[in-house]
Amino acid sequence: MSNFNFLLFGVYPYIALAICLIGSWARFDLSQYSWKAGSSQMLQPRGMRLASNLFHIGIIFVLCGHFVGLLMPEALYHHFISSADKQLLAMVSGGFFGILCLIGLVMLLHRRLTDARVRASSSRSDVMILLVLLAQLVLGLLTIVASTGHMDGAVMVLLGNWAQGVVTLQPVAAAEAIASVSLIYKLHVFLGVTLFVLFPFTRLVHIVSAPVWYLGRRYQIVRQKGVKPAVPRPQRPRTYEAPARETAVPTAVPATAKSKAPV
């Protein structure tokens, strides 16, 4: 194992994780108003819903598959599935949801680059992170093509050993596990780790901003403008009545002593 391999896959993951945690904490503490996705749907809603749904559905299933597939020990899943079958399952499900994600991502990127209003409201980091995600997604789909050359599941086991070695704080064992895999897998892993470095400085932070407080929020009654409610409102009880106004009666002027006229 070379020192360069140990640096990239044994040390760099911890550096990326430290930047992710410290940078996210600093951004949330110093600039909470920037902690958002910055949706542009109100600027141009055409095609936004389809593209966003395809991308998010695909990316959620892909991330869950990576999390379970890489971090589940081999001795555990061998009770109900073999390494070869696990690889085949990962290739089929990952390919399907990866293509869904790719279609949605291309649509989102095309919309952000070609629509004048959306482009004007986009920052450089918005476009950059979409391009990085596109490159990572293409690399992931290419690993599926590369996996067709070895269907025994051995490479999947090595990649799982790398991820489990990083999580259990064994950088040397992690770097040794991934040293023998082909370049396409290493590029995919390296760019995936780099996303942790970019996480606190881009719109990716909205991933950890799930609005769980919505579950305990009171219901809101929303009505369209100009539409009368179905149930008429009850009349308010009259608790106060203004007294009737009385007519003014002229008051008598008291008689005074008559003044004598001058002679």
Short mmCIF file of C-alpha atoms in Angstrom, two decimals:
data_model
loop_
_atom_site.label_atom_id
_atom_site.label_comp_id
_atom_site.label_asym_id
_atom_site.label_seq_id
_atom_site.Cartn_x
_atom_site.Cartn_y
_atom_site.Cartn_z
CA MET A 1 0.00 0.00 0.00
CA SER A 2 1.41 3.39 -1.03
CA ASN A 3 1.45 6.48 1.14
CA PHE A 4 -0.68 8.29 -1.43
CA ASN A 5 -3.40 5.65 -1.15
CA PHE A 6 -3.28 5.87 2.65
CA LEU A 7 -3.55 9.66 2.50
CA LEU A 8 -6.56 9.63 0.16
CA PHE A 9 -8.56 6.78 1.67
CA GLY A 10 -7.21 6.53 5.22
CA VAL A 11 -6.68 10.13 6.30
CA TYR A 12 -8.72 12.28 3.91
CA PRO A 13 -12.12 10.88 5.07
CA TYR A 14 -11.50 12.15 8.62
CA ILE A 15 -10.39 15.55 7.33
CA ALA A 16 -13.53 15.79 5.21
CA LEU A 17 -15.75 14.77 8.13
CA ALA A 18 -14.11 17.33 10.43
CA ILE A 19 -14.63 20.11 7.85
CA CYS A 20 -18.25 19.01 7.42
CA LEU A 21 -19.06 19.08 11.13
CA ILE A 22 -17.16 22.25 12.06
CA GLY A 23 -18.22 24.13 8.93
CA SER A 24 -21.88 23.18 9.39
CA TRP A 25 -21.84 24.26 13.04
CA ALA A 26 -20.18 27.58 12.14
CA ARG A 27 -22.64 28.32 9.34
CA PHE A 28 -25.65 27.50 11.49
CA ASP A 29 -24.31 29.68 14.28
CA LEU A 30 -23.20 32.65 12.21
CA SER A 31 -25.52 32.63 9.18
CA GLN A 32 -28.79 30.86 9.91
CA TYR A 33 -30.70 32.75 7.22
CA SER A 34 -28.48 31.12 4.57
CA TRP A 35 -29.32 27.62 5.86
CA LYS A 36 -31.81 26.76 3.14
CA ALA A 37 -32.18 25.18 -0.27
CA GLY A 38 -33.16 28.42 -2.00
CA SER A 39 -36.00 27.02 -4.12
CA SER A 40 -36.60 28.77 -7.44
CA GLN A 41 -39.99 27.19 -8.17
CA MET A 42 -41.80 30.51 -7.84
CA LEU A 43 -39.60 31.95 -10.59
CA GLN A 44 -40.34 29.23 -13.14
CA PRO A 45 -42.61 26.36 -12.01
CA ARG A 46 -42.69 24.59 -15.40
CA GLY A 47 -41.04 21.18 -15.12
CA MET A 48 -39.79 21.88 -11.62
CA ARG A 49 -42.04 19.41 -9.82
CA LEU A 50 -41.20 16.47 -12.10
CA ALA A 51 -37.46 17.16 -12.10
CA SER A 52 -37.29 17.68 -8.35
CA ASN A 53 -39.30 14.56 -7.55
CA LEU A 54 -37.22 12.36 -9.85
CA PHE A 55 -33.99 13.68 -8.41
CA HIS A 56 -34.97 13.44 -4.75
CA ILE A 57 -36.61 10.02 -5.01
CA GLY A 58 -33.57 8.67 -6.82
CA ILE A 59 -30.98 10.22 -4.51
CA ILE A 60 -32.76 9.11 -1.32
CA PHE A 61 -32.88 5.46 -2.41
CA VAL A 62 -29.28 5.59 -3.68
CA LEU A 63 -28.01 7.03 -0.39
CA CYS A 64 -29.96 4.51 1.66
CA GLY A 65 -28.59 1.69 -0.48
CA HIS A 66 -25.03 2.90 -0.02
CA PHE A 67 -25.51 3.28 3.72
CA VAL A 68 -26.91 -0.22 4.22
CA GLY A 69 -24.73 -1.94 1.64
CA LEU A 70 -21.41 -0.50 2.80
CA LEU A 71 -21.88 -0.52 6.55
CA MET A 72 -23.55 -3.90 7.00
CA PRO A 73 -20.86 -6.49 7.94
CA GLU A 74 -20.39 -9.46 5.65
CA ALA A 75 -21.01 -11.95 8.46
CA LEU A 76 -24.41 -10.38 9.11
CA TYR A 77 -25.97 -10.35 5.66
CA HIS A 78 -24.60 -13.80 4.77
CA HIS A 79 -27.41 -15.27 6.87
CA PHE A 80 -29.98 -14.36 4.20
CA ILE A 81 -28.07 -13.35 1.03
CA SER A 82 -24.71 -14.14 -0.56
CA SER A 83 -22.16 -11.56 -1.68
CA ALA A 84 -22.86 -12.29 -5.35
CA ASP A 85 -26.61 -11.88 -4.91
CA LYS A 86 -26.06 -8.73 -2.87
CA GLN A 87 -23.98 -7.27 -5.70
CA LEU A 88 -26.66 -8.15 -8.25
CA LEU A 89 -29.32 -6.54 -6.08
CA ALA A 90 -27.20 -3.42 -5.70
CA MET A 91 -26.61 -3.20 -9.44
CA VAL A 92 -30.30 -3.54 -10.36
CA SER A 93 -31.75 -1.25 -7.70
CA GLY A 94 -28.89 1.23 -7.85
CA GLY A 95 -29.08 1.38 -11.63
CA PHE A 96 -32.83 1.99 -11.63
CA PHE A 97 -32.87 4.74 -9.02
CA GLY A 98 -29.58 6.13 -10.33
CA ILE A 99 -31.12 6.65 -13.77
CA LEU A 100 -34.17 8.32 -12.17
CA CYS A 101 -31.84 10.62 -10.26
CA LEU A 102 -29.79 11.33 -13.38
CA ILE A 103 -32.85 12.34 -15.40
CA GLY A 104 -34.06 14.67 -12.67
CA LEU A 105 -30.61 16.16 -12.14
CA VAL A 106 -30.10 16.86 -15.86
CA MET A 107 -33.50 18.55 -15.98
CA LEU A 108 -32.68 20.69 -12.95
CA LEU A 109 -29.28 21.65 -14.34
CA HIS A 110 -30.70 22.50 -17.77
CA ARG A 111 -33.40 24.65 -16.15
CA ARG A 112 -30.89 26.50 -13.98
CA LEU A 113 -28.54 27.22 -16.88
CA THR A 114 -31.05 28.12 -19.59
CA ASP A 115 -33.85 29.95 -17.79
CA ALA A 116 -32.92 33.63 -17.48
CA ARG A 117 -34.78 34.29 -14.21
CA VAL A 118 -33.51 31.15 -12.50
CA ARG A 119 -29.96 31.77 -13.76
CA ALA A 120 -30.00 35.33 -12.41
CA SER A 121 -31.03 34.14 -8.95
CA SER A 122 -28.44 31.32 -8.84
CA SER A 123 -25.05 31.59 -7.20
CA ARG A 124 -21.88 29.97 -8.42
CA SER A 125 -22.09 27.36 -5.69
CA ASP A 126 -25.59 26.36 -6.86
CA VAL A 127 -24.31 25.51 -10.33
CA MET A 128 -21.08 24.02 -9.02
CA ILE A 129 -22.73 21.57 -6.66
CA LEU A 130 -25.09 20.37 -9.39
CA LEU A 131 -22.12 19.70 -11.66
CA VAL A 132 -20.30 17.82 -8.89
CA LEU A 133 -23.39 15.74 -8.19
CA LEU A 134 -23.71 15.01 -11.91
CA ALA A 135 -20.09 13.82 -12.08
CA GLN A 136 -20.56 11.66 -8.98
CA LEU A 137 -23.75 10.15 -10.35
CA VAL A 138 -22.15 9.34 -13.70
CA LEU A 139 -19.21 7.70 -11.90
CA GLY A 140 -21.65 5.65 -9.84
CA LEU A 141 -23.44 4.39 -12.94
CA LEU A 142 -20.10 3.57 -14.55
CA THR A 143 -19.20 1.41 -11.55
CA ILE A 144 -22.28 -0.66 -12.33
CA VAL A 145 -20.93 -1.25 -15.82
CA ALA A 146 -17.54 -2.15 -14.37
CA SER A 147 -19.17 -4.55 -11.91
CA THR A 148 -20.50 -6.70 -14.76
CA GLY A 149 -16.95 -7.98 -15.24
CA HIS A 150 -16.85 -9.59 -11.79
CA MET A 151 -20.15 -10.85 -10.45
CA ASP A 152 -18.74 -12.71 -7.45
CA GLY A 153 -19.21 -9.73 -5.09
CA ALA A 154 -15.55 -9.58 -4.06
CA VAL A 155 -15.15 -5.88 -4.92
CA MET A 156 -18.33 -5.02 -3.01
CA VAL A 157 -16.87 -6.75 0.04
CA LEU A 158 -13.65 -4.73 -0.24
CA LEU A 159 -15.56 -1.45 -0.52
CA GLY A 160 -17.65 -2.43 2.48
CA ASN A 161 -14.49 -3.21 4.46
CA TRP A 162 -13.16 0.24 3.59
CA ALA A 163 -16.30 2.00 4.83
CA GLN A 164 -16.47 -0.09 7.99
CA GLY A 165 -12.78 0.54 8.64
CA VAL A 166 -13.31 4.31 8.41
CA VAL A 167 -16.32 4.20 10.75
CA THR A 168 -14.50 2.03 13.32
CA LEU A 169 -11.44 4.33 13.28
CA GLN A 170 -9.11 1.90 11.51
CA PRO A 171 -7.58 4.04 8.74
CA VAL A 172 -4.79 1.60 7.88
CA ALA A 173 -7.17 -1.33 7.44
CA ALA A 174 -9.54 0.86 5.43
CA ALA A 175 -6.82 2.01 3.05
CA GLU A 176 -5.53 -1.53 2.61
CA ALA A 177 -9.02 -2.81 1.76
CA ILE A 178 -9.53 -0.35 -1.09
CA ALA A 179 -5.99 -0.43 -2.45
CA SER A 180 -6.64 -3.26 -4.92
CA VAL A 181 -9.91 -2.05 -6.48
CA SER A 182 -9.97 -0.43 -9.91
CA LEU A 183 -9.66 3.30 -10.55
CA ILE A 184 -13.34 3.91 -11.33
CA TYR A 185 -14.34 2.82 -7.81
CA LYS A 186 -11.61 4.93 -6.24
CA LEU A 187 -12.74 8.02 -8.15
CA HIS A 188 -16.32 7.42 -7.05
CA VAL A 189 -15.27 7.04 -3.41
CA PHE A 190 -12.96 10.06 -3.50
CA LEU A 191 -15.60 12.36 -4.98
CA GLY A 192 -18.16 11.04 -2.51
CA VAL A 193 -15.86 11.97 0.38
CA THR A 194 -15.26 15.38 -1.21
CA LEU A 195 -19.00 16.06 -1.03
CA PHE A 196 -18.61 16.13 2.75
CA VAL A 197 -16.08 18.96 2.33
CA LEU A 198 -18.49 20.93 0.12
CA PHE A 199 -21.50 20.20 2.32
CA PRO A 200 -21.35 23.17 4.75
CA PHE A 201 -20.67 25.74 2.01
CA THR A 202 -23.49 24.88 -0.40
CA ARG A 203 -27.23 24.30 -0.45
CA LEU A 204 -26.63 20.68 0.59
CA VAL A 205 -27.07 21.77 4.21
CA HIS A 206 -30.84 21.59 3.80
CA ILE A 207 -30.50 17.79 3.93
CA VAL A 208 -30.28 17.96 7.75
CA SER A 209 -33.05 20.55 8.07
CA ALA A 210 -36.05 18.23 8.11
CA PRO A 211 -39.03 20.21 9.48
CA VAL A 212 -39.97 17.72 12.20
CA TRP A 213 -41.65 20.52 14.18
CA TYR A 214 -44.42 20.45 11.57
CA LEU A 215 -45.75 17.30 13.26
CA GLY A 216 -46.67 19.21 16.41
CA ARG A 217 -47.84 22.41 14.76
CA ARG A 218 -51.46 23.50 14.97
CA TYR A 219 -53.62 23.11 11.90
CA GLN A 220 -53.93 26.13 9.66
CA ILE A 221 -57.17 26.97 7.86
CA VAL A 222 -56.38 28.12 4.34
CA ARG A 223 -59.10 29.47 2.07
CA GLN A 224 -58.92 30.72 -1.45
CA LYS A 225 -59.56 34.38 -2.02
CA GLY A 226 -63.19 35.18 -2.80
CA VAL A 227 -64.54 31.78 -1.72
CA LYS A 228 -67.14 31.97 1.04
CA PRO A 229 -66.89 29.44 3.87
CA ALA A 230 -69.30 26.53 3.71
CA VAL A 231 -70.67 27.13 7.22
CA PRO A 232 -71.99 30.62 7.95
CA ARG A 233 -70.42 32.37 10.84
CA PRO A 234 -72.60 32.69 13.96
CA GLN A 235 -73.83 36.16 14.87
CA ARG A 236 -72.06 37.85 17.69
CA PRO A 237 -74.18 38.33 20.81
CA ARG A 238 -75.04 41.93 21.45
CA THR A 239 -73.42 42.73 24.73
CA TYR A 240 -73.60 46.47 24.48
CA GLU A 241 -76.20 48.88 23.13
CA ALA A 242 -75.66 52.57 22.88
CA PRO A 243 -78.26 54.57 24.80
CA ALA A 244 -80.82 56.50 22.79
CA ARG A 245 -79.87 60.06 22.22
CA GLU A 246 -82.13 62.47 24.11
CA THR A 247 -83.45 65.69 22.53
CA ALA A 248 -82.00 68.79 24.03
CA VAL A 249 -84.51 70.90 26.08
CA PRO A 250 -83.73 74.61 26.43
CA THR A 251 -83.19 75.53 30.04
CA ALA A 252 -85.01 78.53 31.56
CA VAL A 253 -82.89 81.54 32.20
CA PRO A 254 -83.41 82.74 35.77
CA ALA A 255 -85.19 86.11 36.06
CA THR A 256 -83.00 88.98 36.96
CA ALA A 257 -83.81 92.43 38.23
CA LYS A 258 -85.02 94.73 35.51
CA SER A 259 -82.68 97.47 34.79
CA LYS A 260 -84.10 100.91 34.85
CA ALA A 261 -84.01 102.69 31.61
CA PRO A 262 -82.31 106.07 31.77
CA VAL A 263 -84.68 109.08 31.90
#
